[in-house]
Amino acid sequence: MARGCFFPTTSALSAAPTSSSKVSLFELDAAIASTRSYLLSLRNAQGHWEGYLSSSALSTATAIVALRQVDAAKHELVIARGAAWLVKNQNEDGGWGDTTLSKSNLSTTLLCWSALRMFDGQSDIANEGVAIDRANHWIASQVGSLDPEDITEAVVARYGKDKTFSVPILMLCAICGTLGEDHEAWSKVLPLPFELAALPRSWFGAVGLPVVSYALPALIAIGHARFVHAPPGKWNPLRLIRGALWGRIYPMLKTLQPSSGGYLEATPLTSFVTMALASSGDKDHPCVPAAVEFLLKSEREDGSWPIDTNLATWGTTLATKALLGGDSEGEAEQETERATLRKELRPVREWLLKQQYREVHPFTNAAPGGWAWTDLPGGVPDADDTSGAVVALAYLCETDEERREALPAAEAGITWLLDLQNRDGGMPTFCRGWGTLPFDRSTPEIMAHALRGWAAWEPYVNEALRERMRGAKTRALAYLSKMRWRVWKSGTGYVSPYGDQVMLKTKQRLRLGSLHWWQPLWFGNEHTPVENNPVFGTALVLMGLLHADLTLEGGSVWGVPSISLQMHLRWLVEQQGDDGGWGGDKGVVPSVEETSVVVHVLSLTLQRMGATWEHEVRANALGAVERGVTWLLKKTRNGAEFPSAPIGLYFARLWYHEMIYPVVWSLGALRAAREVLSRV
C-alpha cells in the first residue's frame, strides 16, 4: 500500500516522524516557522494584536454624507478625499462592493451612488460624473430603472422584515436626493417605532423590535428623522405619541454613546445616527460633536474608512489559539516551545483579564462577565468573543498559580455564556431571547465555540458551575442536531432549520447528497449560490465539538444522539476543489481562510478519532489534508504572503476582510496538519 493512503493505527502514531509522500516536512516546518514569526511581528507596543480591517466603500459613503450634513464647509477636504476614494475604487461593472475585493452589490452601490450625487455636479472630483453614469447603468440593470419606487422595493426585498439596514440605506438616499424631493423621498423611508425605546430595556426582546439588538441608536435617530420629515397623519395617534415621547428619548443617544464617540466603534452606525440627527434639525444634539470627532479620527490616509476601528480582542484570541493550540501535549519539544511562547505572551494574558466587563453594559444591558471584540469604549460583550477569551486564557495559563489567578475571570465568563444560552439550546451573539430577526437568533458556530470554552475550564471550575455546564451541553447538542441545513428534493434551493426556503438565483442544481451542514451567522461567501458558507460553518462547528470531546460515534451523550462526525467529514472532503483548496461550497473559488479551517478540523479529527474509522474514510481525509496543505503552502508562498478574502459578515450581506485572519488560520492548520503528516 502506498504511503499517505491510510491513517495509521495508534501504535503508528507513536512512531518516529518521517516525511509524507506529498508534503515535505522540512518545507512544512519552514512555513510554520515563517508564519509564526510573522504573526508575532504583528503585535502592537502593548503586546497584543489589533489587526487591520479592510477599507469599506459602504463606510466611506456613509461617513462623507454624515460630515456634509453636519458642516459641509468645515469638512470639505475630508469629504472630497472620501468621494475621490469612492470614484477610484468603483468596480469595472459600475457598481461598488463592500471592500475593494468584493463583487458589486445593490446596498453599497446605492450608498456610494447617492453620496456622489449629493454634490449635484458641483465638486472638483476627477471623473465623478463618469462614475455616476456608470453607477446609473449598474443600478438600472439590477433594479430595472432608477425610479425611486423601484429602488425602494428592491432594497426592502433584499432585507425582508429586518429593517436594521434597509431603512438606513433609504434614509441616506432620501438625504442625497436619489429618492425624489424631501417629503416624497422621506415617505419611502420605512417608519421605525422609536417610541419603543421608552420602554424598559427588559421588554425589548418581547416586543419584537424591527431592528437587531445592537442597532438601538439607529432605531431612535432614524425613526425620529423620518417622523420629522414625513410624520403620520394629523389624526393618527402615533403622531401624538411620538411627538410627546421624543423629549424623553432624546437624551438616550448620548447615554448610549461611548466615550470614543463611535457607536459600536462602527463608522456606518455612527454615520447613520449623525446624518439622521443633522437632517432633522438636531445638529446641536449632545452626541453629534463626539460622533463627528470619531469619524474624523477614523479616516485613513487614503481617504477611506473601515467598518469598525479594530477587532483587537477577537484577533488576539485567534492568534493565541493559533500559537498555543494543538494536541501534542506531553511531547517535550512542543511543550518547551509552548512554555517559551507563554512567557512571551504573558502581557496578552494580563491584557485579556483587563478587558472583561465588570459592570452592566449600558448599550445592551448585558450582565458583567463578558468580553467584546475590541478593547475600545464602543465595544459590547458578545458570546463569540467571550468564548474566545475563555479559551485563550486556558492556553495562556502555564502554572497552577496562573490558572488560579485566571479562574475567577473564566468562571465569570462561563456563567455569562450559560446565562445567555437561549431556550432553543443555542447561543445568540448579544442578547438572550431576541429571536425575531436572523442576526439576533442563536447560531451554530457560536454555540460550538462556547462548548469549547466550557470544556477548556471544566476540570477547574466549581461543582455547581460544572453541573450547569452539563445541562447546557445537553441542550446545545440537541440544538446543533436540529440546526443543519438541507437541500430541497428538486435541488433548486435550500431549506433552513427554521423552515425558510431559499431559492437559487441561477439555474444551477444542488447535489441531493449534500443533506446536512451548518451555516454560520457571521461568515459567508459572495460566490456561493445564496451567499452562504456551509464549508466554513460546518468546519467551525466540528472544531468546537472536537475540542469539547462531544463527537463520539454512535450511542448518545447525556441522552442526546451524538452528531455523526464521519458524515460531516465526508461532506467536507467532497467540497474540496481540484486544486486542493476549499471555498464556501463545492466549485467556489478557494481562500486561505476557508482552506485553513477545513485542513485544521480534518487534521484534528484524524489525530483524535481517525484510528477507529473505516479505511476509506481515513484515507480520503488524509489525502484531503495533504492536498490542502500543498495548496496553502503554494498560496502563502511557504508562509510569506497571506492574501485575505471578504468572507466576514458585518451584517447580512455586508462584507469585510481582516488582515490577520489568513495568518492565524493558516498557522493553526499547518501546525495541526504536521501532527498528522509527521506520523504517516
PDB file of C-alpha atoms in Angstrom, residues 518-677:
ATOM      1  CA  TRP A 518     -24.210  24.160   9.383  1.00  0.00           C
ATOM      2  CA  GLN A 519     -24.500  27.734   8.202  1.00  0.00           C
ATOM      3  CA  PRO A 520     -22.573  30.366  10.206  1.00  0.00           C
ATOM      4  CA  LEU A 521     -24.143  33.730  11.014  1.00  0.00           C
ATOM      5  CA  TRP A 522     -21.072  35.951  10.898  1.00  0.00           C
ATOM      6  CA  PHE A 523     -19.353  34.447   7.850  1.00  0.00           C
ATOM      7  CA  GLY A 524     -20.497  33.961   4.280  1.00  0.00           C
ATOM      8  CA  ASN A 525     -19.170  33.838   0.739  1.00  0.00           C
ATOM      9  CA  GLU A 526     -20.186  36.126  -2.123  1.00  0.00           C
ATOM     10  CA  HIS A 527     -19.526  33.405  -4.680  1.00  0.00           C
ATOM     11  CA  THR A 528     -21.873  30.687  -3.378  1.00  0.00           C
ATOM     12  CA  PRO A 529     -25.370  30.457  -4.896  1.00  0.00           C
ATOM     13  CA  VAL A 530     -27.071  32.198  -1.940  1.00  0.00           C
ATOM     14  CA  GLU A 531     -24.001  33.904  -0.425  1.00  0.00           C
ATOM     15  CA  ASN A 532     -23.797  31.449   2.457  1.00  0.00           C
ATOM     16  CA  ASN A 533     -20.769  29.479   3.622  1.00  0.00           C
ATOM     17  CA  PRO A 534     -21.632  25.898   4.551  1.00  0.00           C
ATOM     18  CA  VAL A 535     -17.983  24.791   4.392  1.00  0.00           C
ATOM     19  CA  PHE A 536     -16.785  27.375   6.901  1.00  0.00           C
ATOM     20  CA  GLY A 537     -19.780  26.905   9.187  1.00  0.00           C
ATOM     21  CA  THR A 538     -19.511  23.132   9.276  1.00  0.00           C
ATOM     22  CA  ALA A 539     -15.773  23.274   9.952  1.00  0.00           C
ATOM     23  CA  LEU A 540     -16.215  25.759  12.814  1.00  0.00           C
ATOM     24  CA  VAL A 541     -18.930  23.667  14.451  1.00  0.00           C
ATOM     25  CA  LEU A 542     -16.909  20.463  14.178  1.00  0.00           C
ATOM     26  CA  MET A 543     -13.873  22.277  15.598  1.00  0.00           C
ATOM     27  CA  GLY A 544     -15.829  23.254  18.694  1.00  0.00           C
ATOM     28  CA  LEU A 545     -17.304  19.784  19.131  1.00  0.00           C
ATOM     29  CA  LEU A 546     -13.917  18.101  18.789  1.00  0.00           C
ATOM     30  CA  HIS A 547     -12.287  20.356  21.370  1.00  0.00           C
ATOM     31  CA  ALA A 548     -15.208  19.687  23.701  1.00  0.00           C
ATOM     32  CA  ASP A 549     -14.941  15.897  23.143  1.00  0.00           C
ATOM     33  CA  LEU A 550     -18.591  15.748  22.085  1.00  0.00           C
ATOM     34  CA  THR A 551     -18.343  13.844  18.815  1.00  0.00           C
ATOM     35  CA  LEU A 552     -18.247  10.179  19.861  1.00  0.00           C
ATOM     36  CA  GLU A 553     -19.645   7.975  17.133  1.00  0.00           C
ATOM     37  CA  GLY A 554     -22.812   6.091  17.933  1.00  0.00           C
ATOM     38  CA  GLY A 555     -24.779   5.998  21.152  1.00  0.00           C
ATOM     39  CA  SER A 556     -25.537   9.265  22.891  1.00  0.00           C
ATOM     40  CA  VAL A 557     -24.006  11.992  25.002  1.00  0.00           C
ATOM     41  CA  TRP A 558     -26.154  12.625  28.090  1.00  0.00           C
ATOM     42  CA  GLY A 559     -29.144  11.170  26.279  1.00  0.00           C
ATOM     43  CA  VAL A 560     -28.713  13.198  23.073  1.00  0.00           C
ATOM     44  CA  PRO A 561     -27.745  11.220  19.944  1.00  0.00           C
ATOM     45  CA  SER A 562     -24.185  12.092  19.061  1.00  0.00           C
ATOM     46  CA  ILE A 563     -23.577  14.005  15.857  1.00  0.00           C
ATOM     47  CA  SER A 564     -22.190  11.818  13.106  1.00  0.00           C
ATOM     48  CA  LEU A 565     -18.688  13.102  12.626  1.00  0.00           C
ATOM     49  CA  GLN A 566     -17.882  10.800   9.717  1.00  0.00           C
ATOM     50  CA  MET A 567     -20.858  12.047   7.713  1.00  0.00           C
ATOM     51  CA  HIS A 568     -19.772  15.667   8.056  1.00  0.00           C
ATOM     52  CA  LEU A 569     -16.123  14.887   7.384  1.00  0.00           C
ATOM     53  CA  ARG A 570     -17.090  13.043   4.209  1.00  0.00           C
ATOM     54  CA  TRP A 571     -19.082  16.079   3.137  1.00  0.00           C
ATOM     55  CA  LEU A 572     -16.163  18.450   3.807  1.00  0.00           C
ATOM     56  CA  VAL A 573     -13.795  16.252   1.811  1.00  0.00           C
ATOM     57  CA  GLU A 574     -16.287  16.229  -1.076  1.00  0.00           C
ATOM     58  CA  GLN A 575     -16.262  20.038  -1.189  1.00  0.00           C
ATOM     59  CA  GLN A 576     -12.514  20.217  -1.865  1.00  0.00           C
ATOM     60  CA  GLY A 577     -11.602  21.740  -5.213  1.00  0.00           C
ATOM     61  CA  ASP A 578      -9.491  20.004  -7.813  1.00  0.00           C
ATOM     62  CA  ASP A 579      -6.609  22.344  -6.943  1.00  0.00           C
ATOM     63  CA  GLY A 580      -6.665  21.243  -3.275  1.00  0.00           C
ATOM     64  CA  GLY A 581      -8.292  24.337  -1.797  1.00  0.00           C
ATOM     65  CA  TRP A 582     -11.714  24.967  -0.298  1.00  0.00           C
ATOM     66  CA  GLY A 583     -14.134  27.792  -0.939  1.00  0.00           C
ATOM     67  CA  GLY A 584     -17.505  28.389   0.665  1.00  0.00           C
ATOM     68  CA  ASP A 585     -19.024  25.475  -1.258  1.00  0.00           C
ATOM     69  CA  LYS A 586     -18.140  22.976  -3.963  1.00  0.00           C
ATOM     70  CA  GLY A 587     -16.769  24.681  -7.064  1.00  0.00           C
ATOM     71  CA  VAL A 588     -16.335  28.074  -5.394  1.00  0.00           C
ATOM     72  CA  VAL A 589     -13.003  29.892  -5.657  1.00  0.00           C
ATOM     73  CA  PRO A 590     -10.876  28.822  -2.659  1.00  0.00           C
ATOM     74  CA  SER A 591      -9.446  31.101   0.015  1.00  0.00           C
ATOM     75  CA  VAL A 592      -6.686  30.764   2.587  1.00  0.00           C
ATOM     76  CA  GLU A 593      -9.215  31.257   5.387  1.00  0.00           C
ATOM     77  CA  GLU A 594     -11.634  28.546   4.283  1.00  0.00           C
ATOM     78  CA  THR A 595      -8.948  26.058   3.273  1.00  0.00           C
ATOM     79  CA  SER A 596      -7.119  26.568   6.557  1.00  0.00           C
ATOM     80  CA  VAL A 597     -10.132  25.951   8.768  1.00  0.00           C
ATOM     81  CA  VAL A 598     -11.040  22.754   6.903  1.00  0.00           C
ATOM     82  CA  VAL A 599      -7.462  21.427   6.916  1.00  0.00           C
ATOM     83  CA  HIS A 600      -7.306  22.167  10.636  1.00  0.00           C
ATOM     84  CA  VAL A 601     -10.513  20.346  11.519  1.00  0.00           C
ATOM     85  CA  LEU A 602      -9.694  17.353   9.292  1.00  0.00           C
ATOM     86  CA  SER A 603      -6.254  17.086  10.892  1.00  0.00           C
ATOM     87  CA  LEU A 604      -7.647  17.413  14.394  1.00  0.00           C
ATOM     88  CA  THR A 605     -10.215  14.734  13.649  1.00  0.00           C
ATOM     89  CA  LEU A 606      -7.604  12.338  12.308  1.00  0.00           C
ATOM     90  CA  GLN A 607      -5.452  12.883  15.396  1.00  0.00           C
ATOM     91  CA  ARG A 608      -8.259  12.184  17.823  1.00  0.00           C
ATOM     92  CA  MET A 609     -10.566   9.713  16.131  1.00  0.00           C
ATOM     93  CA  GLY A 610      -9.174   8.506  12.818  1.00  0.00           C
ATOM     94  CA  ALA A 611      -7.830   5.190  14.057  1.00  0.00           C
ATOM     95  CA  THR A 612     -11.379   3.961  14.766  1.00  0.00           C
ATOM     96  CA  TRP A 613     -12.744   4.742  11.310  1.00  0.00           C
ATOM     97  CA  GLU A 614     -13.291   2.828   8.126  1.00  0.00           C
ATOM     98  CA  HIS A 615     -10.204   2.611   5.935  1.00  0.00           C
ATOM     99  CA  GLU A 616     -11.766   4.575   3.054  1.00  0.00           C
ATOM    100  CA  VAL A 617     -12.826   7.460   5.304  1.00  0.00           C
ATOM    101  CA  ARG A 618      -9.371   7.685   6.865  1.00  0.00           C
ATOM    102  CA  ALA A 619      -7.593   7.551   3.517  1.00  0.00           C
ATOM    103  CA  ASN A 620      -9.817  10.182   1.944  1.00  0.00           C
ATOM    104  CA  ALA A 621      -9.456  12.536   4.897  1.00  0.00           C
ATOM    105  CA  LEU A 622      -5.681  12.172   4.953  1.00  0.00           C
ATOM    106  CA  GLY A 623      -5.417  12.717   1.219  1.00  0.00           C
ATOM    107  CA  ALA A 624      -7.556  15.832   1.528  1.00  0.00           C
ATOM    108  CA  VAL A 625      -5.265  17.180   4.251  1.00  0.00           C
ATOM    109  CA  GLU A 626      -2.183  16.601   2.093  1.00  0.00           C
ATOM    110  CA  ARG A 627      -3.738  18.350  -0.897  1.00  0.00           C
ATOM    111  CA  GLY A 628      -4.967  21.189   1.306  1.00  0.00           C
ATOM    112  CA  VAL A 629      -1.551  21.731   2.859  1.00  0.00           C
ATOM    113  CA  THR A 630       0.067  21.735  -0.576  1.00  0.00           C
ATOM    114  CA  TRP A 631      -2.433  24.377  -1.705  1.00  0.00           C
ATOM    115  CA  LEU A 632      -1.768  26.507   1.401  1.00  0.00           C
ATOM    116  CA  LEU A 633       1.998  26.327   1.001  1.00  0.00           C
ATOM    117  CA  LYS A 634       1.695  27.442  -2.603  1.00  0.00           C
ATOM    118  CA  LYS A 635      -0.855  30.179  -1.911  1.00  0.00           C
ATOM    119  CA  THR A 636       1.082  31.673   1.019  1.00  0.00           C
ATOM    120  CA  ARG A 637       4.477  31.137  -0.623  1.00  0.00           C
ATOM    121  CA  ASN A 638       5.508  28.954   2.300  1.00  0.00           C
ATOM    122  CA  GLY A 639       4.281  31.392   4.922  1.00  0.00           C
ATOM    123  CA  ALA A 640       5.463  34.611   3.276  1.00  0.00           C
ATOM    124  CA  GLU A 641       2.213  36.070   1.885  1.00  0.00           C
ATOM    125  CA  PHE A 642      -1.315  35.961   3.270  1.00  0.00           C
ATOM    126  CA  PRO A 643      -3.992  37.156   0.836  1.00  0.00           C
ATOM    127  CA  SER A 644      -7.284  37.747   2.618  1.00  0.00           C
ATOM    128  CA  ALA A 645     -10.797  37.147   1.314  1.00  0.00           C
ATOM    129  CA  PRO A 646     -14.010  39.042   2.172  1.00  0.00           C
ATOM    130  CA  ILE A 647     -15.807  36.210   3.939  1.00  0.00           C
ATOM    131  CA  GLY A 648     -16.522  38.110   7.157  1.00  0.00           C
ATOM    132  CA  LEU A 649     -20.031  39.471   7.600  1.00  0.00           C
ATOM    133  CA  TYR A 650     -20.570  42.777   9.380  1.00  0.00           C
ATOM    134  CA  PHE A 651     -24.289  42.305   8.883  1.00  0.00           C
ATOM    135  CA  ALA A 652     -26.453  40.394   6.419  1.00  0.00           C
ATOM    136  CA  ARG A 653     -24.711  40.538   3.020  1.00  0.00           C
ATOM    137  CA  LEU A 654     -22.270  43.242   4.118  1.00  0.00           C
ATOM    138  CA  TRP A 655     -18.717  42.006   3.779  1.00  0.00           C
ATOM    139  CA  TYR A 656     -15.286  42.664   5.217  1.00  0.00           C
ATOM    140  CA  HIS A 657     -11.888  41.023   5.287  1.00  0.00           C
ATOM    141  CA  GLU A 658      -9.335  41.186   8.075  1.00  0.00           C
ATOM    142  CA  MET A 659      -5.588  41.055   7.519  1.00  0.00           C
ATOM    143  CA  ILE A 660      -4.945  38.748  10.479  1.00  0.00           C
ATOM    144  CA  TYR A 661      -7.466  36.036   9.503  1.00  0.00           C
ATOM    145  CA  PRO A 662      -5.397  34.160   6.891  1.00  0.00           C
ATOM    146  CA  VAL A 663      -2.333  34.359   9.139  1.00  0.00           C
ATOM    147  CA  VAL A 664      -3.881  32.854  12.269  1.00  0.00           C
ATOM    148  CA  TRP A 665      -5.975  30.251  10.498  1.00  0.00           C
ATOM    149  CA  SER A 666      -3.183  29.059   8.227  1.00  0.00           C
ATOM    150  CA  LEU A 667      -0.823  28.750  11.204  1.00  0.00           C
ATOM    151  CA  GLY A 668      -3.363  26.665  13.108  1.00  0.00           C
ATOM    152  CA  ALA A 669      -3.944  24.485  10.059  1.00  0.00           C
ATOM    153  CA  LEU A 670      -0.278  23.872   9.278  1.00  0.00           C
ATOM    154  CA  ARG A 671       0.533  23.033  12.902  1.00  0.00           C
ATOM    155  CA  ALA A 672      -2.370  20.600  13.148  1.00  0.00           C
ATOM    156  CA  ALA A 673      -1.547  19.020   9.788  1.00  0.00           C
ATOM    157  CA  ARG A 674       2.057  18.487  10.792  1.00  0.00           C
ATOM    158  CA  GLU A 675       0.955  16.419  13.762  1.00  0.00           C
ATOM    159  CA  VAL A 676      -0.744  14.039  11.330  1.00  0.00           C
ATOM    160  CA  LEU A 677       1.642  14.109   8.381  1.00  0.00           C
TER     161      LEU A 677
END
